[in-house]
Coordinates of C-alpha atoms and ligand atoms in Angstrom, one line a residue:
M29 CA 3.0 -41.2 0.6
N30 CA 6.8 -41.2 0.4
D31 CA 9.8 -39.6 1.8
Q32 CA 10.3 -37.5 -1.4
M33 CA 7.0 -35.7 -1.0
R34 CA 7.9 -34.8 2.6
K35 CA 11.3 -33.5 1.6
L36 CA 9.8 -31.5 -1.2
L37 CA 7.2 -29.8 0.9
T38 CA 9.7 -29.2 3.7
Q39 CA 12.1 -27.6 1.2
T40 CA 9.2 -25.5 -0.2
A41 CA 8.1 -24.3 3.3
A42 CA 11.7 -23.3 4.0
C43 CA 12.0 -21.4 0.8
G44 CA 8.7 -19.6 1.6
A45 CA 9.8 -18.7 5.1
T46 CA 13.2 -17.4 4.0
Y47 CA 11.5 -15.3 1.3
L48 CA 9.2 -13.7 3.9
E49 CA 12.1 -13.2 6.4
Q50 CA 14.0 -11.3 3.7
L51 CA 11.2 -9.1 2.5
D52 CA 11.8 -6.3 5.0
G53 CA 15.4 -5.8 3.8
R54 CA 14.8 -5.8 0.0
V55 CA 13.5 -3.2 -2.5
V56 CA 9.8 -3.4 -2.7
W57 CA 9.6 -3.3 -6.5
P58 CA 12.1 -5.8 -7.9
S59 CA 15.4 -4.7 -9.4
S60 CA 15.7 -4.3 -13.1
E61 CA 18.3 -7.1 -13.1
A62 CA 15.8 -9.5 -11.4
V63 CA 13.1 -8.6 -13.9
A64 CA 15.6 -9.1 -16.8
A65 CA 16.6 -12.5 -15.4
L66 CA 13.1 -13.7 -16.0
A67 CA 14.2 -14.2 -19.6
Q68 CA 15.6 -17.5 -18.3
F69 CA 12.1 -18.8 -18.2
D70 CA 11.8 -18.2 -22.0
E71 CA 12.7 -21.7 -23.1
P72 CA 10.9 -24.1 -25.4
M73 CA 8.4 -26.5 -23.9
P74 CA 10.7 -29.0 -22.2
A75 CA 10.9 -32.4 -23.7
E76 CA 12.0 -34.2 -20.6
P77 CA 10.9 -34.1 -16.9
M78 CA 12.7 -32.2 -14.2
A79 CA 12.8 -33.3 -10.6
P80 CA 10.2 -31.4 -8.5
S81 CA 12.8 -30.1 -6.1
D82 CA 14.7 -28.6 -9.0
V83 CA 11.5 -27.0 -10.2
V84 CA 11.1 -25.4 -6.8
D85 CA 14.7 -24.3 -6.8
M86 CA 14.3 -22.7 -10.2
L87 CA 11.2 -20.8 -9.0
S88 CA 13.1 -19.7 -5.9
E89 CA 16.2 -18.6 -7.7
I90 CA 14.7 -16.8 -10.7
G91 CA 11.1 -16.2 -9.7
A92 CA 11.3 -14.9 -6.1
P93 CA 13.7 -12.0 -6.8
A94 CA 11.2 -10.7 -9.5
T95 CA 8.2 -10.7 -7.2
V96 CA 6.8 -7.4 -5.9
A97 CA 7.1 -7.4 -2.1
S98 CA 3.4 -6.8 -1.6
A99 CA 3.5 -9.5 1.1
G100 CA 5.8 -7.2 3.0
P101 CA 5.1 -4.2 5.3
R102 CA 5.7 -1.3 3.0
Y103 CA 3.7 -1.9 -0.1
F104 CA 1.1 0.8 -0.4
G105 CA 0.1 0.3 -4.1
F106 CA -3.5 -0.3 -5.2
V107 CA -5.4 -1.8 -2.3
T108 CA -3.3 -4.9 -1.6
G109 CA -3.2 -6.6 1.8
G110 CA -0.4 -9.0 2.7
S111 CA -1.3 -12.6 3.8
L112 CA -2.0 -13.1 7.5
P113 CA 0.1 -15.9 8.9
A114 CA -2.9 -18.2 9.7
A115 CA -4.4 -17.5 6.2
L116 CA -1.2 -18.3 4.4
A117 CA -0.7 -21.5 6.4
A118 CA -4.3 -22.5 5.8
N119 CA -3.8 -21.8 2.1
W120 CA -0.8 -24.1 2.0
L121 CA -2.6 -26.8 3.9
A122 CA -5.7 -26.5 1.7
G123 CA -3.3 -26.8 -1.3
A124 CA -2.2 -30.2 0.1
W125 CA -5.8 -31.2 0.6
D126 CA -6.6 -30.2 -2.9
Q127 CA -10.4 -30.0 -2.3
N128 CA -13.0 -29.1 -5.0
A129 CA -15.3 -26.7 -3.2
G130 CA -18.0 -27.0 -5.9
L131 CA -20.2 -29.6 -4.2
H132 CA -20.8 -30.8 -0.6
V133 CA -20.2 -34.4 -1.7
M134 CA -16.8 -33.5 -3.1
S135 CA -15.6 -31.9 0.1
P136 CA -17.7 -31.8 3.4
V137 CA -14.9 -29.7 5.1
A138 CA -14.8 -27.1 2.3
A139 CA -18.6 -26.8 2.4
K140 CA -18.7 -26.5 6.1
L141 CA -15.9 -23.9 6.5
E142 CA -17.5 -21.9 3.7
E143 CA -20.8 -21.9 5.4
V144 CA -19.3 -21.0 8.8
A145 CA -17.1 -18.2 7.3
L146 CA -20.1 -16.7 5.4
R147 CA -22.2 -16.7 8.6
W148 CA -19.4 -15.0 10.6
L149 CA -18.9 -12.4 7.8
L150 CA -22.6 -11.4 7.9
D151 CA -22.2 -10.9 11.6
L152 CA -18.9 -9.1 11.4
L153 CA -19.9 -6.8 8.5
E154 CA -23.3 -6.2 10.1
L155 CA -25.3 -7.5 7.1
P156 CA -28.7 -9.1 7.5
D157 CA -28.9 -12.6 8.8
G158 CA -30.1 -15.1 6.2
C159 CA -28.4 -13.4 3.2
G160 CA -27.3 -15.7 0.5
G161 CA -23.5 -15.7 0.2
A162 CA -20.8 -16.9 -2.2
F163 CA -17.1 -17.1 -2.6
T164 CA -15.7 -15.7 -5.9
T165 CA -12.3 -14.9 -7.3
G166 CA -12.5 -11.2 -6.4
A167 CA -14.8 -8.2 -6.2
T168 CA -15.3 -8.1 -10.0
M169 CA -16.9 -11.5 -9.9
A170 CA -18.7 -10.8 -6.6
N171 CA -20.2 -7.7 -8.3
L172 CA -21.2 -9.9 -11.2
T173 CA -22.8 -12.5 -9.0
S174 CA -24.7 -9.9 -6.9
L175 CA -25.8 -8.0 -10.0
A176 CA -27.0 -11.2 -11.7
A177 CA -29.2 -11.7 -8.6
G178 CA -30.5 -8.2 -9.0
R179 CA -31.1 -8.6 -12.7
H180 CA -33.1 -11.7 -11.9
A181 CA -35.2 -10.0 -9.2
V182 CA -36.1 -6.8 -11.1
L183 CA -37.0 -8.7 -14.2
E184 CA -39.0 -11.3 -12.3
S185 CA -41.0 -8.4 -10.8
A186 CA -41.7 -7.3 -14.4
G187 CA -42.9 -10.9 -15.3
W188 CA -39.7 -11.9 -17.2
D189 CA -37.5 -15.0 -16.6
V190 CA -34.1 -13.8 -17.5
E191 CA -32.3 -17.0 -16.8
A192 CA -34.6 -18.8 -19.3
Q193 CA -35.1 -16.2 -21.9
G194 CA -32.0 -13.9 -21.7
L195 CA -32.4 -10.2 -22.4
F196 CA -33.7 -10.5 -25.9
G197 CA -37.2 -8.9 -25.8
A198 CA -36.9 -8.3 -22.0
P199 CA -38.2 -5.1 -20.4
P200 CA -35.3 -2.7 -20.3
I201 CA -33.4 -2.3 -17.0
T202 CA -32.4 1.2 -15.9
V203 CA -28.9 1.0 -14.3
V204 CA -27.8 3.9 -12.1
V205 CA -24.1 4.3 -11.0
G206 CA -22.1 7.1 -9.5
D207 CA -19.6 8.9 -11.8
E208 CA -16.8 7.4 -9.7
V209 CA -18.0 3.8 -10.2
H210 CA -15.1 1.3 -10.2
V211 CA -14.3 0.1 -13.7
S212 CA -14.7 -3.5 -12.7
L213 CA -18.3 -3.0 -11.8
V214 CA -18.9 -1.4 -15.2
K215 CA -17.3 -4.5 -16.7
A216 CA -19.6 -6.8 -14.7
L217 CA -22.6 -4.8 -16.0
G218 CA -21.3 -5.4 -19.6
L219 CA -20.9 -9.1 -19.0
L220 CA -24.5 -9.3 -17.8
G221 CA -25.7 -7.7 -21.0
L222 CA -26.6 -4.5 -19.2
G223 CA -24.1 -2.5 -21.2
R224 CA -21.0 -0.6 -20.1
E225 CA -22.3 2.7 -21.5
R226 CA -26.1 2.6 -21.3
V227 CA -25.9 3.4 -17.5
H228 CA -27.1 6.6 -16.0
R229 CA -24.1 8.2 -14.3
V230 CA -24.9 10.4 -11.3
P231 CA -22.5 13.3 -10.6
V232 CA -20.2 13.0 -7.5
D233 CA -19.0 15.5 -4.8
S234 CA -15.4 16.5 -4.1
Q235 CA -14.7 13.1 -2.4
G236 CA -16.1 11.1 -5.2
R237 CA -19.4 10.3 -3.4
M238 CA -22.6 10.0 -5.5
R239 CA -24.8 13.0 -5.1
A240 CA -28.1 11.6 -3.7
D241 CA -29.9 14.9 -4.6
L242 CA -29.0 14.2 -8.3
L243 CA -30.5 10.7 -8.6
P244 CA -32.7 10.4 -11.6
R245 CA -36.4 9.7 -11.3
M246 CA -36.7 5.9 -11.2
S247 CA -39.5 3.6 -12.4
G248 CA -39.7 0.1 -13.9
P249 CA -36.9 -2.4 -13.5
T250 CA -34.0 -0.5 -12.0
I251 CA -30.7 -1.4 -10.4
V252 CA -28.8 1.3 -8.4
C253 CA -25.1 0.6 -7.8
V254 CA -23.5 2.4 -4.9
Q255 CA -20.0 2.3 -3.6
A256 CA -18.5 1.8 -0.1
G257 CA -14.8 2.9 -0.4
N258 CA -13.8 4.9 -3.4
V259 CA -10.6 3.3 -4.8
N260 CA -8.8 6.7 -4.5
S261 CA -10.3 8.7 -1.7
G262 CA -11.8 5.8 0.4
A263 CA -15.1 7.8 0.5
T264 CA -18.5 6.0 0.7
D265 CA -21.6 7.1 -1.1
P266 CA -24.6 8.2 1.2
I267 CA -26.0 4.7 0.9
G268 CA -28.9 5.0 3.4
E269 CA -30.3 8.0 1.6
I270 CA -29.8 6.6 -1.9
A271 CA -31.3 3.2 -0.8
A272 CA -34.4 4.9 0.6
A273 CA -35.0 6.8 -2.6
A274 CA -34.3 3.7 -4.8
H275 CA -36.5 1.4 -2.7
A276 CA -39.3 3.8 -2.8
A277 CA -39.2 3.3 -6.6
G278 CA -38.9 -0.5 -6.3
A279 CA -35.2 -0.5 -7.4
W280 CA -32.5 -3.0 -6.4
V281 CA -29.6 -1.5 -4.5
H282 CA -26.2 -3.1 -4.9
V283 CA -23.1 -2.0 -2.9
D284 CA -19.6 -2.4 -4.4
G285 CA -17.6 -2.5 -1.1
A286 CA -14.4 -4.2 -2.3
F287 CA -12.5 -2.8 0.7
G288 CA -14.8 -0.1 2.2
L289 CA -17.3 -2.5 3.5
W290 CA -14.7 -3.6 6.1
A291 CA -15.2 -0.3 7.9
A292 CA -18.2 -1.9 9.4
A293 CA -15.9 -4.3 11.3
A294 CA -14.1 -1.5 13.2
P295 CA -16.3 0.3 15.8
A296 CA -14.6 3.7 15.3
R297 CA -15.1 3.6 11.5
A298 CA -18.5 1.9 11.2
H299 CA -20.2 5.2 10.9
L300 CA -18.5 5.7 7.5
V301 CA -20.7 2.9 6.0
A302 CA -23.9 3.8 7.9
G303 CA -26.9 2.6 6.0
V304 CA -25.0 0.0 4.1
E305 CA -27.2 -2.8 5.6
S306 CA -30.3 -1.3 3.8
A307 CA -29.0 -2.5 0.4
D308 CA -30.1 -5.6 -1.4
S309 CA -26.7 -7.0 -2.4
W310 CA -23.0 -6.5 -1.6
A311 CA -19.7 -7.4 -3.1
T312 CA -16.4 -7.3 -1.2
D313 CA -12.9 -8.8 -1.3
A314 CA -11.2 -10.9 1.3
H315 CA -7.9 -10.6 -0.5
K316 CA -7.8 -6.9 0.1
W317 CA -8.5 -6.0 3.7
L318 CA -9.0 -9.3 5.3
N319 CA -5.4 -10.2 4.1
V320 CA -6.0 -13.7 2.8
P321 CA -3.9 -14.9 -0.2
Y322 CA -5.2 -14.2 -3.7
D323 CA -7.7 -14.8 -4.9
C324 CA -10.8 -14.3 -2.8
G325 CA -14.0 -12.2 -3.2
L326 CA -17.4 -12.4 -1.5
A327 CA -20.9 -11.8 -2.7
F328 CA -23.9 -11.4 -0.4
V329 CA -27.6 -11.1 -1.4
R330 CA -30.4 -10.3 1.0
D331 CA -32.9 -12.4 -1.0
A332 CA -31.0 -15.7 -1.0
Q333 CA -33.5 -17.1 -3.5
A334 CA -32.6 -14.5 -6.1
M335 CA -29.0 -15.6 -5.8
R336 CA -30.0 -19.2 -6.2
A337 CA -32.1 -18.4 -9.2
A338 CA -29.3 -16.5 -10.9
M339 CA -26.5 -19.0 -10.2
G340 CA -28.2 -22.4 -9.6
I341 CA -28.0 -25.2 -12.0
G342 CA -29.2 -28.8 -12.2
A343 CA -28.2 -32.0 -13.9
A344 CA -29.1 -35.7 -13.5
Y345 CA -25.7 -36.6 -11.9
L346 CA -25.9 -33.7 -9.5
T347 CA -28.3 -35.0 -6.9
A348 CA -30.0 -32.3 -4.9
G349 CA -29.9 -32.7 -1.2
D350 CA -31.1 -30.5 1.6
K351 CA -27.6 -29.1 2.2
R352 CA -26.3 -25.8 0.9
E353 CA -24.5 -26.6 -2.3
P354 CA -21.7 -24.1 -2.9
Y355 CA -22.0 -24.3 -6.7
H356 CA -25.6 -23.0 -6.7
H357 CA -24.3 -19.6 -5.6
T358 CA -21.4 -18.7 -7.8
P359 CA -20.5 -18.4 -11.5
E360 CA -18.0 -21.3 -11.2
M361 CA -18.6 -25.0 -10.6
S362 CA -15.2 -26.6 -9.7
R363 CA -13.2 -24.2 -7.7
R364 CA -10.6 -24.0 -4.9
A365 CA -11.8 -23.9 -1.3
R366 CA -11.4 -20.3 -0.5
G367 CA -13.5 -20.7 2.6
I368 CA -10.7 -22.5 4.3
E369 CA -8.3 -19.5 4.5
V370 CA -11.1 -17.0 5.2
W371 CA -12.2 -19.2 8.1
A372 CA -8.6 -19.4 9.3
A373 CA -8.1 -15.6 9.0
L374 CA -11.3 -14.9 11.0
K375 CA -10.6 -17.6 13.6
S376 CA -7.0 -16.3 14.1
L377 CA -8.0 -12.6 14.4
G378 CA -11.4 -12.8 16.1
R379 CA -13.7 -9.8 16.0
R380 CA -11.1 -7.8 18.0
G381 CA -8.2 -8.6 15.6
V382 CA -10.2 -7.6 12.5
A383 CA -11.2 -4.3 14.2
D384 CA -7.5 -3.7 15.2
L385 CA -6.3 -4.4 11.7
I386 CA -8.8 -2.0 10.0
E387 CA -8.3 0.7 12.7
R388 CA -4.5 0.5 12.6
N389 CA -4.4 0.8 8.8
C390 CA -6.7 3.8 9.0
R391 CA -4.5 5.4 11.7
H392 CA -1.5 4.8 9.6
A393 CA -3.1 6.5 6.6
A394 CA -3.9 9.5 8.8
R395 CA -0.3 9.7 9.9
F396 CA 0.9 9.7 6.3
A397 CA -1.5 12.6 5.6
E398 CA -0.5 14.5 8.6
G399 CA 3.2 14.2 7.8
L400 CA 2.8 15.1 4.2
R401 CA 0.7 18.1 5.0
A402 CA 3.1 19.3 7.6
A403 CA 5.8 19.3 4.9
G404 CA 3.6 21.5 2.7
H405 CA 2.3 18.9 0.3
R406 CA -1.4 18.9 -0.7
V407 CA -3.5 16.0 0.4
L408 CA -6.4 16.0 -2.0
N409 CA -8.9 13.8 -0.1
D410 CA -10.5 13.7 3.4
V411 CA -8.5 10.9 4.9
V412 CA -11.2 9.0 6.7
L413 CA -10.3 5.4 5.8
N414 CA -7.0 3.8 4.6
Q415 CA -6.5 5.9 1.5
V416 CA -4.4 9.0 0.9
V417 CA -4.2 11.0 -2.3
V418 CA -1.4 13.5 -2.4
E419 CA 0.3 15.8 -4.9
F420 CA 3.8 17.2 -4.8
G421 CA 3.5 20.5 -6.7
G422 CA 2.6 20.5 -10.4
E423 CA 1.9 17.6 -12.7
A424 CA 5.5 17.0 -13.8
T425 CA 7.0 17.3 -10.3
T426 CA 4.3 14.9 -8.9
R427 CA 5.2 12.4 -11.6
R428 CA 8.9 12.7 -10.9
V429 CA 8.4 12.3 -7.2
I430 CA 6.3 9.2 -7.6
E431 CA 8.9 7.6 -9.9
A432 CA 11.7 8.4 -7.6
I433 CA 9.8 6.9 -4.6
Q434 CA 9.2 3.8 -6.6
R435 CA 12.8 3.6 -7.7
D436 CA 14.1 4.1 -4.1
G437 CA 12.5 0.8 -3.1
T438 CA 11.8 1.5 0.6
C439 CA 8.1 1.5 -0.2
W440 CA 5.9 1.5 -3.2
C441 CA 2.9 3.8 -4.0
G442 CA 1.1 4.1 -7.3
A443 CA 0.2 7.0 -9.5
T444 CA -3.4 8.1 -10.1
T445 CA -5.4 11.0 -11.3
W446 CA -7.9 12.4 -8.8
Q447 CA -10.4 14.9 -10.2
S448 CA -8.1 15.8 -13.1
R449 CA -5.0 16.2 -10.9
P450 CA -2.1 13.7 -11.2
A451 CA -1.4 12.4 -7.7
M452 CA 0.2 9.7 -5.7
R453 CA -2.1 7.2 -4.1
I454 CA -1.2 5.6 -0.7
S455 CA -3.3 2.6 0.4
V456 CA -2.5 1.1 3.8
S457 CA -4.0 -2.4 3.9
S458 CA -1.6 -4.9 5.5
W459 CA -1.5 -6.5 8.9
A460 CA 2.3 -6.5 8.5
T461 CA 2.7 -2.7 8.5
T462 CA 4.0 -1.2 11.7
D463 CA 4.3 2.4 13.0
A464 CA 8.0 2.2 12.2
D465 CA 7.2 1.3 8.6
I466 CA 5.1 4.3 8.2
E467 CA 7.7 6.6 9.7
K468 CA 10.4 5.1 7.5
S469 CA 8.3 5.4 4.3
L470 CA 7.2 8.9 5.2
A471 CA 10.8 10.1 5.7
V472 CA 11.7 8.7 2.3
M473 CA 8.7 10.4 0.6
L474 CA 9.6 13.7 2.2
R475 CA 13.3 13.5 1.4
I476 CA 12.6 12.7 -2.2
A477 CA 10.0 15.4 -2.6
K478 CA 12.3 17.9 -1.0
D479 CA 15.2 17.0 -3.3
L480 CA 13.0 17.2 -6.4
R481 CA 11.1 20.3 -5.5
G482 CA 14.1 22.1 -4.2
N483 CA 12.4 23.3 -1.1
Ligands
LIG502 C1 -10.4 -3.6 -6.1 C2 -11.8 -3.1 -6.4 C3 -12.7 -3.9 -7.3 C4 -12.2 -5.1 -8.1 O1 -11.8 -6.1 -7.2 P1 -11.0 -7.4 -7.7 O2 -10.9 -8.2 -6.5 O3 -9.7 -6.9 -8.2 O4 -11.8 -8.0 -8.8 C5 -13.9 -3.4 -7.4 N1 -14.4 -2.3 -6.8 C6 -13.6 -1.6 -5.9 C7 -14.1 -0.4 -5.2 C8 -12.3 -2.0 -5.7 O5 -11.5 -1.3 -4.9

């Protein structure tokens, strides 16, 4: 192309590298000045062009300071991984390639890397060979994709073609979820016409796990949604037991394993998701625990044909070949080639690297729990995975401690309510987090809690 493009991309790479280098030394949540300075973006639609290098400078100067340092080592909010070096680099390169991953003919490399990555993931997560797989924006859409396949299959068994006829006049589908179901799965059910509120909610135990002994009697078209990795406690439903009961009644079993499914990739944690492979479909995220850039989710369906039936389309200009066509598996048609960075992440880590990442984050969560307990704070969950839920005294004190920790800026943790108790949620999900980051963050939490509790 031309020298200007090279200059621009080199300038941008330098900005990105400098940003990442400085992350460790800055406050995790941006300063109020930096957030206020975003007002500089509030200008009318510009009439005239601006040089691309000036556009990048403006982003760097006004935008970068108002980012949340979630790419850094001490962000413990939500379940947010940083970006692995190889995944970020692949994401940049893929941006330069600008491939449309919808069809094989539009990008052989995107189609190939997507296929390879899906095959590796089935192996790594110990899911059945031959599953259909798809890349989505996140676990919300992965849940939708998998549940659409389930909706197809259970209605097909009842003699109904839901893709052709919709749900008007269809046999009703019973949907079973745990009381701690993730809100995004409920939304996916709503989008599929299965209703956000007409679900049967099964009570949960102290860790938020569905009580298998309280499953309803099931008959007719039924979809049972279980969870691997509760967003607060990290606990996984007794999937094997639930799946056995559900399958005996002919039901479809779907697993929302947005981050919890990754326990299967770490030998010392795999027991936590025992039985997960007995389900019919799975949704997970790569942008959480695999640490690829946003956005990237994954859907897997044991009966690849059901996924094809739910998501496939045809048109005269879309010639069907014998190759796997990405767009027959997802809600979208044109989309970015997420398979490239997932391939890069898996290639750079290898099986051992993925296991180390998961195990290290779990060990770090356990260290947080140990340190908090030793100082007299109440950890509300069994810390088995990467999640810690802790309270610092009563409701008001807990709120004040969380706010003060967030303001301090050394690390960032979010507030939650766990079984009616206001608490702080710590999620350790990044490759960048070291032992020293945990000790530094723990020391800050304990100092702030001590100051505010006066003990
Ligand atoms: C994060 C999460 C989701 C939603 O995932 P997105 O990638 O944000 O769409 C669904 N279920 C669980 C258990 C989650 O942790």
